Amino acid sequence: RAKRDHRGQHLQFAAPMGAEARDRAVLLAELRAAIENADLFLVYQPQVHLDTGDLIGLEALLRWRTADGRLVPPDEFIPVAEHSGLILPLGRWALETACQTLRELQTAGLAPARMAVNVSVVQLRDPGFFDMVCAALSTNELQGQHLELEITESVVVLPTQLLQSTLNALRAHGVTIAIDDFGTGYSSLSYLEQLPLDRIKIDRTFVQQLGAPQGGRVAEMVVQLGRKLGLQVLAEGIEDATAWQTLQAMGCHDGQGYHIAYPMDKAALMRWLAQA
Ligand code: C2E
Ligand code: MG
Ligand code: MG
Ligand code: MG
């Protein structure tokens, strides 16, 4: 917060906090404009069953291409959107667009079973969230089973009752729930038993350690934990055949990653699906 001295002039923001705040304000203004100009789009990454290689679903990921052709990574702009509340319209657009794409693919006979969409804790807290999800599904003639929502450990900041009732309502509607980036948050493990979940996603940092000596221990532990809890386990960031085989041998059910396919825009995805 800027302070005024006795002459009423603004004092300089102290670096680095001031610089960050300015950057964020600029980014926010640019993001608002990008949404208006439709400079945001979704890419889709296939998820497969490790035993058979069969496609089990797609994950929708947001992309922002600026006027000069630069791609801004979501890790940069999602936090800004969350702070400003812009994540509500943005997240809604992503969900609706992902549902529309899944419907289009199914109509084209390229029917992947399910679309996974990342949701922010800010969206989950919104009282209209459940109705918004139901509307996105029914508008696109989809069932709850066609949708998976990916949440992160950050949801533990929400009141447990709100969280449980929202997730229970979604699951009663057929929507499945995945916990994303598992093991990278700060929460205790107890929420795993309290939350109604269907899937654990092993964070790619643990998958990338598979190549190192003793590097697979965390991934293996997460697979065992997930299986013990009766959850499906999906590894993200599978970048080579060795990682695939190692995870499969550990009992990990499913996976996604550059070795299987990169996230693709809709046109590239349709070509990929037609070949597969
Ligand atoms: P995430 O949901 O954990 O997504 C996985 C990230 O790993 C994606 O990064 C994806 O492009 C990347 N990835 C996939 N396979 C590989 C691989 O083999 N190797 C490596 N190194 N990376 C791989 P991306 O697209 O930059 O997304 C980053 C994060 O941004 C996502 O992490 C998610 O938390 C967030 N995000 C993306 N789209 C949305 C959205 O629509 N809503 C919300 N709330 N968050 C989103
Ligand atoms: Mg995700
Ligand atoms: Mg993840
Ligand atoms: Mg992530």
mmCIF file of C-alpha atoms and ligand atoms in Angstrom:
data_model
loop_
_atom_site.group_PDB
_atom_site.id
_atom_site.type_symbol
_atom_site.label_atom_id
_atom_site.label_comp_id
_atom_site.label_asym_id
_atom_site.label_seq_id
_atom_site.Cartn_x
_atom_site.Cartn_y
_atom_site.Cartn_z
ATOM 1 C CA ARG A 1 0.000 0.000 0.000
ATOM 2 C CA ALA A 2 1.365 3.411 -0.958
ATOM 3 C CA LYS A 3 1.812 5.882 1.852
ATOM 4 C CA ARG A 4 1.708 9.639 1.477
ATOM 5 C CA ASP A 5 4.230 11.928 3.097
ATOM 6 C CA HIS A 6 3.159 15.228 4.654
ATOM 7 C CA ARG A 7 3.193 17.006 1.278
ATOM 8 C CA GLY A 8 0.665 14.522 -0.042
ATOM 9 C CA GLN A 9 3.036 13.025 -2.587
ATOM 10 C CA HIS A 10 3.069 9.318 -3.222
ATOM 11 C CA LEU A 11 6.138 7.625 -1.869
ATOM 12 C CA GLN A 12 7.890 5.132 -4.043
ATOM 13 C CA PHE A 13 6.877 1.520 -3.672
ATOM 14 C CA ALA A 14 9.697 -0.419 -2.126
ATOM 15 C CA ALA A 15 11.188 -3.065 -4.382
ATOM 16 C CA PRO A 16 10.646 -5.941 -4.831
ATOM 17 C CA MET A 17 7.080 -5.931 -3.513
ATOM 18 C CA GLY A 18 6.165 -2.773 -5.355
ATOM 19 C CA ALA A 19 7.560 -4.111 -8.584
ATOM 20 C CA GLU A 20 5.583 -7.298 -8.184
ATOM 21 C CA ALA A 21 2.377 -5.429 -7.482
ATOM 22 C CA ARG A 22 2.919 -3.272 -10.576
ATOM 23 C CA ASP A 23 3.637 -6.359 -12.686
ATOM 24 C CA ARG A 24 0.505 -7.979 -11.417
ATOM 25 C CA ALA A 25 -1.608 -4.939 -12.200
ATOM 26 C CA VAL A 26 -0.228 -4.820 -15.737
ATOM 27 C CA LEU A 27 -0.764 -8.554 -16.180
ATOM 28 C CA LEU A 28 -4.312 -8.249 -14.894
ATOM 29 C CA ALA A 29 -5.137 -5.460 -17.354
ATOM 30 C CA GLU A 30 -3.640 -7.510 -20.181
ATOM 31 C CA LEU A 31 -5.560 -10.588 -19.099
ATOM 32 C CA ARG A 32 -8.851 -8.650 -19.052
ATOM 33 C CA ALA A 33 -8.152 -7.469 -22.591
ATOM 34 C CA ALA A 34 -7.149 -10.972 -23.658
ATOM 35 C CA ILE A 35 -10.449 -12.380 -22.454
ATOM 36 C CA GLU A 36 -12.335 -9.701 -24.411
ATOM 37 C CA ASN A 37 -10.244 -10.323 -27.524
ATOM 38 C CA ALA A 38 -10.653 -14.090 -27.215
ATOM 39 C CA ASP A 39 -6.872 -14.554 -27.045
ATOM 40 C CA LEU A 40 -7.332 -17.475 -24.681
ATOM 41 C CA PHE A 41 -7.833 -20.999 -25.882
ATOM 42 C CA LEU A 42 -7.731 -24.538 -24.625
ATOM 43 C CA VAL A 43 -5.369 -27.347 -25.487
ATOM 44 C CA TYR A 44 -6.124 -30.956 -24.703
ATOM 45 C CA GLN A 45 -3.787 -33.669 -23.461
ATOM 46 C CA PRO A 46 -4.710 -37.359 -23.785
ATOM 47 C CA GLN A 47 -4.765 -39.601 -20.717
ATOM 48 C CA VAL A 48 -4.270 -43.330 -21.265
ATOM 49 C CA HIS A 49 -4.555 -46.621 -19.441
ATOM 50 C CA LEU A 50 -0.986 -47.814 -18.819
ATOM 51 C CA ASP A 51 -1.722 -51.546 -19.291
ATOM 52 C CA THR A 52 -3.377 -51.195 -22.683
ATOM 53 C CA GLY A 53 -2.537 -47.724 -23.971
ATOM 54 C CA ASP A 54 -6.267 -47.119 -24.403
ATOM 55 C CA LEU A 55 -7.430 -43.525 -24.287
ATOM 56 C CA ILE A 56 -9.402 -42.877 -21.116
ATOM 57 C CA GLY A 57 -9.830 -39.125 -21.287
ATOM 58 C CA LEU A 58 -8.484 -35.686 -22.088
ATOM 59 C CA GLU A 59 -7.290 -32.899 -19.830
ATOM 60 C CA ALA A 60 -8.149 -29.355 -20.880
ATOM 61 C CA LEU A 61 -5.389 -26.792 -20.271
ATOM 62 C CA LEU A 62 -5.650 -23.036 -20.723
ATOM 63 C CA ARG A 63 -3.388 -21.114 -23.080
ATOM 64 C CA TRP A 64 -2.992 -17.369 -23.602
ATOM 65 C CA ARG A 65 -1.418 -16.133 -26.805
ATOM 66 C CA THR A 66 -0.527 -12.435 -26.668
ATOM 67 C CA ALA A 67 -0.785 -10.126 -29.687
ATOM 68 C CA ASP A 68 2.962 -10.523 -30.354
ATOM 69 C CA GLY A 69 2.587 -14.297 -30.461
ATOM 70 C CA ARG A 70 4.063 -15.040 -27.036
ATOM 71 C CA LEU A 71 2.457 -17.820 -24.985
ATOM 72 C CA VAL A 72 1.916 -16.912 -21.342
ATOM 73 C CA PRO A 73 2.032 -20.044 -19.161
ATOM 74 C CA PRO A 74 -1.055 -20.669 -17.004
ATOM 75 C CA ASP A 75 1.104 -20.820 -13.879
ATOM 76 C CA GLU A 76 1.719 -17.102 -14.492
ATOM 77 C CA PHE A 77 -1.797 -15.886 -15.175
ATOM 78 C CA ILE A 78 -4.050 -18.248 -13.173
ATOM 79 C CA PRO A 79 -2.848 -16.819 -9.810
ATOM 80 C CA VAL A 80 -3.553 -13.300 -11.107
ATOM 81 C CA ALA A 81 -7.004 -14.388 -12.242
ATOM 82 C CA GLU A 82 -7.619 -15.958 -8.842
ATOM 83 C CA HIS A 83 -6.600 -12.824 -6.918
ATOM 84 C CA SER A 84 -8.829 -10.601 -9.021
ATOM 85 C CA GLY A 85 -11.873 -12.860 -9.203
ATOM 86 C CA LEU A 86 -11.456 -13.032 -12.971
ATOM 87 C CA ILE A 87 -11.053 -16.793 -12.548
ATOM 88 C CA LEU A 88 -14.838 -17.082 -12.173
ATOM 89 C CA PRO A 89 -15.738 -16.026 -15.736
ATOM 90 C CA LEU A 90 -12.500 -17.499 -17.062
ATOM 91 C CA GLY A 91 -12.985 -20.862 -15.351
ATOM 92 C CA ARG A 92 -16.574 -20.944 -16.518
ATOM 93 C CA TRP A 93 -15.487 -20.277 -20.087
ATOM 94 C CA ALA A 94 -12.891 -23.069 -19.850
ATOM 95 C CA LEU A 95 -15.436 -25.540 -18.506
ATOM 96 C CA GLU A 96 -18.058 -24.657 -21.111
ATOM 97 C CA THR A 97 -15.534 -24.770 -23.938
ATOM 98 C CA ALA A 98 -14.117 -28.109 -22.798
ATOM 99 C CA CYS A 99 -17.631 -29.589 -22.626
ATOM 100 C CA GLN A 100 -18.445 -28.220 -26.068
ATOM 101 C CA THR A 101 -15.272 -29.757 -27.499
ATOM 102 C CA LEU A 102 -16.011 -33.141 -25.949
ATOM 103 C CA ARG A 103 -19.516 -33.052 -27.427
ATOM 104 C CA GLU A 104 -18.115 -32.121 -30.854
ATOM 105 C CA LEU A 105 -15.597 -34.953 -30.720
ATOM 106 C CA GLN A 106 -18.268 -37.431 -29.724
ATOM 107 C CA THR A 107 -20.517 -36.265 -32.546
ATOM 108 C CA ALA A 108 -17.596 -36.699 -34.950
ATOM 109 C CA GLY A 109 -17.288 -40.311 -33.780
ATOM 110 C CA LEU A 110 -14.000 -39.633 -32.003
ATOM 111 C CA ALA A 111 -15.607 -40.261 -28.647
ATOM 112 C CA PRO A 112 -13.140 -40.042 -25.790
ATOM 113 C CA ALA A 113 -15.020 -40.981 -22.660
ATOM 114 C CA ARG A 114 -14.252 -38.042 -20.467
ATOM 115 C CA MET A 115 -12.917 -34.521 -20.234
ATOM 116 C CA ALA A 116 -10.929 -33.407 -17.191
ATOM 117 C CA VAL A 117 -11.036 -29.711 -16.311
ATOM 118 C CA ASN A 118 -8.901 -27.949 -13.698
ATOM 119 C CA VAL A 119 -10.859 -25.913 -11.193
ATOM 120 C CA SER A 120 -9.603 -23.280 -8.815
ATOM 121 C CA VAL A 121 -10.441 -23.146 -5.134
ATOM 122 C CA VAL A 122 -12.018 -19.748 -5.867
ATOM 123 C CA GLN A 123 -14.507 -21.431 -8.201
ATOM 124 C CA LEU A 124 -15.295 -24.204 -5.725
ATOM 125 C CA ARG A 125 -16.094 -21.586 -3.098
ATOM 126 C CA ASP A 126 -18.583 -19.892 -5.416
ATOM 127 C CA PRO A 127 -22.168 -20.775 -4.402
ATOM 128 C CA GLY A 128 -23.199 -20.996 -8.069
ATOM 129 C CA PHE A 129 -20.504 -23.509 -8.981
ATOM 130 C CA PHE A 130 -22.569 -26.693 -8.910
ATOM 131 C CA ASP A 131 -25.371 -25.198 -11.025
ATOM 132 C CA MET A 132 -22.832 -23.809 -13.462
ATOM 133 C CA VAL A 133 -21.300 -27.267 -13.929
ATOM 134 C CA CYS A 134 -24.721 -28.873 -14.449
ATOM 135 C CA ALA A 135 -25.652 -26.201 -16.996
ATOM 136 C CA ALA A 136 -22.401 -26.677 -18.942
ATOM 137 C CA LEU A 137 -23.105 -30.402 -19.121
ATOM 138 C CA SER A 138 -26.759 -30.209 -20.104
ATOM 139 C CA THR A 139 -26.213 -27.440 -22.684
ATOM 140 C CA ASN A 140 -23.810 -29.793 -24.416
ATOM 141 C CA GLU A 141 -25.962 -32.898 -23.937
ATOM 142 C CA LEU A 142 -23.339 -34.505 -21.711
ATOM 143 C CA GLN A 143 -23.754 -36.631 -18.601
ATOM 144 C CA GLY A 144 -21.927 -36.152 -15.332
ATOM 145 C CA GLN A 145 -19.763 -39.201 -16.119
ATOM 146 C CA HIS A 146 -18.280 -37.323 -19.058
ATOM 147 C CA LEU A 147 -16.646 -34.793 -16.765
ATOM 148 C CA GLU A 148 -13.834 -34.972 -14.247
ATOM 149 C CA LEU A 149 -12.870 -31.981 -12.137
ATOM 150 C CA GLU A 150 -9.246 -31.627 -11.019
ATOM 151 C CA ILE A 151 -8.785 -29.901 -7.696
ATOM 152 C CA THR A 152 -5.583 -29.327 -5.738
ATOM 153 C CA GLU A 153 -4.644 -29.673 -2.105
ATOM 154 C CA SER A 154 -5.215 -25.924 -1.750
ATOM 155 C CA VAL A 155 -8.946 -26.688 -1.357
ATOM 156 C CA VAL A 156 -8.303 -27.615 2.265
ATOM 157 C CA VAL A 157 -8.557 -23.901 3.089
ATOM 158 C CA LEU A 158 -12.299 -24.160 2.431
ATOM 159 C CA PRO A 159 -14.676 -25.077 5.247
ATOM 160 C CA THR A 160 -14.802 -28.889 5.261
ATOM 161 C CA GLN A 161 -18.592 -28.960 5.160
ATOM 162 C CA LEU A 162 -18.820 -26.705 2.115
ATOM 163 C CA LEU A 163 -16.182 -28.747 0.362
ATOM 164 C CA GLN A 164 -17.773 -32.081 1.180
ATOM 165 C CA SER A 165 -21.268 -31.012 0.216
ATOM 166 C CA THR A 166 -20.124 -29.495 -3.093
ATOM 167 C CA LEU A 167 -18.049 -32.512 -4.036
ATOM 168 C CA ASN A 168 -20.761 -34.930 -2.912
ATOM 169 C CA ALA A 169 -23.361 -33.129 -5.033
ATOM 170 C CA LEU A 170 -21.067 -33.270 -8.056
ATOM 171 C CA ARG A 171 -20.365 -36.961 -7.572
ATOM 172 C CA ALA A 172 -24.057 -37.718 -7.090
ATOM 173 C CA HIS A 173 -24.444 -36.134 -10.528
ATOM 174 C CA GLY A 174 -21.819 -38.563 -11.902
ATOM 175 C CA VAL A 175 -18.921 -36.102 -12.075
ATOM 176 C CA THR A 176 -15.613 -37.591 -10.889
ATOM 177 C CA ILE A 177 -13.065 -35.740 -8.762
ATOM 178 C CA ALA A 178 -9.285 -35.943 -9.085
ATOM 179 C CA ILE A 179 -6.738 -34.512 -6.692
ATOM 180 C CA ASP A 180 -4.053 -32.883 -8.849
ATOM 181 C CA ASP A 181 -0.326 -32.340 -8.162
ATOM 182 C CA PHE A 182 -0.602 -34.732 -5.279
ATOM 183 C CA GLY A 183 2.174 -34.441 -2.717
ATOM 184 C CA THR A 184 3.273 -30.912 -3.579
ATOM 185 C CA GLY A 185 0.926 -29.043 -1.201
ATOM 186 C CA TYR A 186 1.239 -28.397 2.477
ATOM 187 C CA SER A 187 -1.799 -30.202 3.742
ATOM 188 C CA SER A 188 -1.893 -33.258 5.947
ATOM 189 C CA LEU A 189 -2.874 -36.617 4.563
ATOM 190 C CA SER A 190 -6.056 -36.766 6.614
ATOM 191 C CA TYR A 191 -8.055 -34.876 4.002
ATOM 192 C CA LEU A 192 -7.599 -37.800 1.627
ATOM 193 C CA GLU A 193 -9.979 -39.835 3.742
ATOM 194 C CA GLN A 194 -12.348 -36.923 4.350
ATOM 195 C CA LEU A 195 -12.805 -35.835 0.773
ATOM 196 C CA PRO A 196 -14.924 -37.758 -1.704
ATOM 197 C CA LEU A 197 -12.334 -38.454 -4.415
ATOM 198 C CA ASP A 198 -12.053 -40.773 -7.405
ATOM 199 C CA ARG A 199 -8.483 -40.261 -8.524
ATOM 200 C CA ILE A 200 -5.038 -39.180 -7.382
ATOM 201 C CA LYS A 201 -2.716 -37.547 -9.894
ATOM 202 C CA ILE A 202 0.960 -38.070 -9.057
ATOM 203 C CA ASP A 203 2.741 -34.784 -9.616
ATOM 204 C CA ARG A 204 5.217 -34.817 -12.465
ATOM 205 C CA THR A 205 8.102 -33.807 -10.195
ATOM 206 C CA PHE A 206 7.886 -37.291 -8.637
ATOM 207 C CA VAL A 207 7.593 -38.930 -12.040
ATOM 208 C CA GLN A 208 10.653 -37.065 -13.257
ATOM 209 C CA GLN A 209 12.663 -38.441 -10.339
ATOM 210 C CA LEU A 210 12.079 -41.981 -11.596
ATOM 211 C CA GLY A 211 15.305 -41.868 -13.601
ATOM 212 C CA ALA A 212 17.469 -41.029 -10.576
ATOM 213 C CA PRO A 213 18.872 -43.708 -8.244
ATOM 214 C CA GLN A 214 16.171 -44.457 -5.632
ATOM 215 C CA GLY A 215 14.147 -41.753 -7.389
ATOM 216 C CA GLY A 216 10.940 -43.750 -7.611
ATOM 217 C CA ARG A 217 10.188 -44.041 -3.938
ATOM 218 C CA VAL A 218 7.709 -41.199 -3.622
ATOM 219 C CA ALA A 219 5.877 -42.190 -6.813
ATOM 220 C CA GLU A 220 5.620 -45.754 -5.568
ATOM 221 C CA MET A 221 4.353 -44.631 -2.197
ATOM 222 C CA VAL A 222 1.651 -42.493 -3.818
ATOM 223 C CA VAL A 223 0.560 -45.406 -6.020
ATOM 224 C CA GLN A 224 0.258 -47.659 -2.973
ATOM 225 C CA LEU A 225 -1.533 -45.006 -0.943
ATOM 226 C CA GLY A 226 -4.015 -44.364 -3.735
ATOM 227 C CA ARG A 227 -4.697 -48.039 -4.277
ATOM 228 C CA LYS A 228 -5.152 -48.598 -0.550
ATOM 229 C CA LEU A 229 -7.763 -45.863 -0.501
ATOM 230 C CA GLY A 230 -9.542 -47.450 -3.458
ATOM 231 C CA LEU A 231 -8.693 -44.585 -5.797
ATOM 232 C CA GLN A 232 -7.534 -44.593 -9.395
ATOM 233 C CA VAL A 233 -3.946 -43.394 -9.732
ATOM 234 C CA LEU A 234 -2.770 -41.379 -12.730
ATOM 235 C CA ALA A 235 0.821 -40.251 -13.258
ATOM 236 C CA GLU A 236 1.449 -36.955 -15.053
ATOM 237 C CA GLY A 237 4.633 -35.988 -16.857
ATOM 238 C CA ILE A 238 5.476 -39.365 -18.420
ATOM 239 C CA GLU A 239 8.275 -38.367 -20.796
ATOM 240 C CA ASP A 240 9.729 -41.725 -21.867
ATOM 241 C CA ALA A 241 8.960 -45.417 -22.210
ATOM 242 C CA THR A 242 10.958 -46.256 -19.079
ATOM 243 C CA ALA A 243 8.774 -44.044 -16.900
ATOM 244 C CA TRP A 244 5.656 -45.643 -18.401
ATOM 245 C CA GLN A 245 6.945 -49.169 -17.715
ATOM 246 C CA THR A 246 8.182 -48.364 -14.226
ATOM 247 C CA LEU A 247 4.876 -46.790 -13.222
ATOM 248 C CA GLN A 248 2.909 -49.631 -14.743
ATOM 249 C CA ALA A 249 5.005 -52.140 -12.786
ATOM 250 C CA MET A 250 4.313 -50.135 -9.617
ATOM 251 C CA GLY A 251 0.585 -50.607 -10.179
ATOM 252 C CA CYS A 252 -0.192 -47.105 -11.405
ATOM 253 C CA HIS A 253 -3.388 -47.301 -13.473
ATOM 254 C CA ASP A 254 -3.187 -44.411 -15.904
ATOM 255 C CA GLY A 255 -0.882 -41.723 -17.226
ATOM 256 C CA GLN A 256 -0.332 -38.686 -19.378
ATOM 257 C CA GLY A 257 2.756 -36.898 -20.619
ATOM 258 C CA TYR A 258 4.841 -35.834 -23.598
ATOM 259 C CA HIS A 259 5.793 -39.460 -24.333
ATOM 260 C CA ILE A 260 2.133 -40.221 -24.951
ATOM 261 C CA ALA A 261 1.063 -36.892 -26.441
ATOM 262 C CA TYR A 262 1.609 -33.171 -25.998
ATOM 263 C CA PRO A 263 -1.324 -30.960 -25.142
ATOM 264 C CA MET A 264 -2.868 -30.129 -28.548
ATOM 265 C CA ASP A 265 -5.291 -27.569 -29.880
ATOM 266 C CA LYS A 266 -8.597 -28.887 -31.132
ATOM 267 C CA ALA A 267 -7.528 -29.311 -34.754
ATOM 268 C CA ALA A 268 -4.361 -31.232 -33.853
ATOM 269 C CA LEU A 269 -6.290 -33.300 -31.345
ATOM 270 C CA MET A 270 -8.815 -34.327 -33.986
ATOM 271 C CA ARG A 271 -5.981 -35.496 -36.249
ATOM 272 C CA TRP A 272 -4.380 -37.361 -33.343
ATOM 273 C CA LEU A 273 -7.651 -39.052 -32.419
ATOM 274 C CA ALA A 274 -8.390 -40.011 -36.013
ATOM 275 C CA GLN A 275 -4.984 -41.765 -36.237
ATOM 276 C CA ALA A 276 -5.113 -43.447 -32.847
HETATM 277 P P1 C2E B 1 -1.662 -29.327 -14.111
HETATM 278 O O1 C2E B 1 -3.148 -29.406 -14.111
HETATM 279 O O2 C2E B 1 -0.914 -30.187 -13.159
HETATM 280 O O3 C2E B 1 -1.258 -29.635 -15.619
HETATM 281 C C1 C2E B 1 -0.161 -30.401 -16.008
HETATM 282 C C2 C2E B 1 0.903 -29.544 -16.603
HETATM 283 O O4 C2E B 1 1.995 -30.384 -17.025
HETATM 284 C C3 C2E B 1 0.487 -28.774 -17.848
HETATM 285 O O5 C2E B 1 1.183 -27.542 -17.810
HETATM 286 C C4 C2E B 1 1.014 -29.648 -18.986
HETATM 287 O O6 C2E B 1 1.216 -28.949 -20.188
HETATM 288 C C5 C2E B 1 2.304 -30.143 -18.384
HETATM 289 N N1 C2E B 1 2.761 -31.421 -18.940
HETATM 290 C C6 C2E B 1 2.042 -32.414 -19.479
HETATM 291 N N2 C2E B 1 2.800 -33.456 -19.805
HETATM 292 C C7 C2E B 1 4.075 -33.123 -19.481
HETATM 293 C C8 C2E B 1 5.342 -33.802 -19.571
HETATM 294 O O7 C2E B 1 5.457 -34.951 -20.023
HETATM 295 N N3 C2E B 1 6.422 -33.128 -19.111
HETATM 296 C C9 C2E B 1 6.336 -31.871 -18.596
HETATM 297 N N4 C2E B 1 7.470 -31.271 -18.189
HETATM 298 N N5 C2E B 1 5.172 -31.211 -18.481
HETATM 299 C C10 C2E B 1 4.053 -31.838 -18.914
HETATM 300 P P2 C2E B 1 0.437 -26.213 -18.160
HETATM 301 O O8 C2E B 1 -0.479 -26.458 -19.307
HETATM 302 O O9 C2E B 1 1.474 -25.158 -18.265
HETATM 303 O O10 C2E B 1 -0.469 -25.951 -16.897
HETATM 304 C C11 C2E B 1 0.075 -25.608 -15.661
HETATM 305 C C12 C2E B 1 -0.980 -25.561 -14.584
HETATM 306 O O11 C2E B 1 -1.881 -24.481 -14.821
HETATM 307 C C13 C2E B 1 -1.861 -26.788 -14.537
HETATM 308 O O12 C2E B 1 -1.185 -27.816 -13.873
HETATM 309 C C14 C2E B 1 -3.053 -26.257 -13.778
HETATM 310 O O13 C2E B 1 -2.792 -26.248 -12.384
HETATM 311 C C15 C2E B 1 -3.126 -24.819 -14.249
HETATM 312 N N6 C2E B 1 -4.203 -24.698 -15.238
HETATM 313 C C16 C2E B 1 -4.165 -24.929 -16.569
HETATM 314 N N7 C2E B 1 -5.381 -24.732 -17.135
HETATM 315 C C17 C2E B 1 -6.229 -24.387 -16.123
HETATM 316 C C18 C2E B 1 -7.638 -24.057 -16.049
HETATM 317 O O14 C2E B 1 -8.397 -24.080 -17.030
HETATM 318 N N8 C2E B 1 -8.134 -23.710 -14.803
HETATM 319 C C19 C2E B 1 -7.338 -23.703 -13.690
HETATM 320 N N9 C2E B 1 -7.896 -23.352 -12.529
HETATM 321 N N10 C2E B 1 -6.033 -24.023 -13.727
HETATM 322 C C20 C2E B 1 -5.472 -24.364 -14.925
HETATM 323 MG MG MG B 2 -4.494 -30.764 -13.949
HETATM 324 MG MG MG B 3 -0.885 -31.777 -12.121
HETATM 325 MG MG MG B 4 0.155 -28.249 -11.816
#
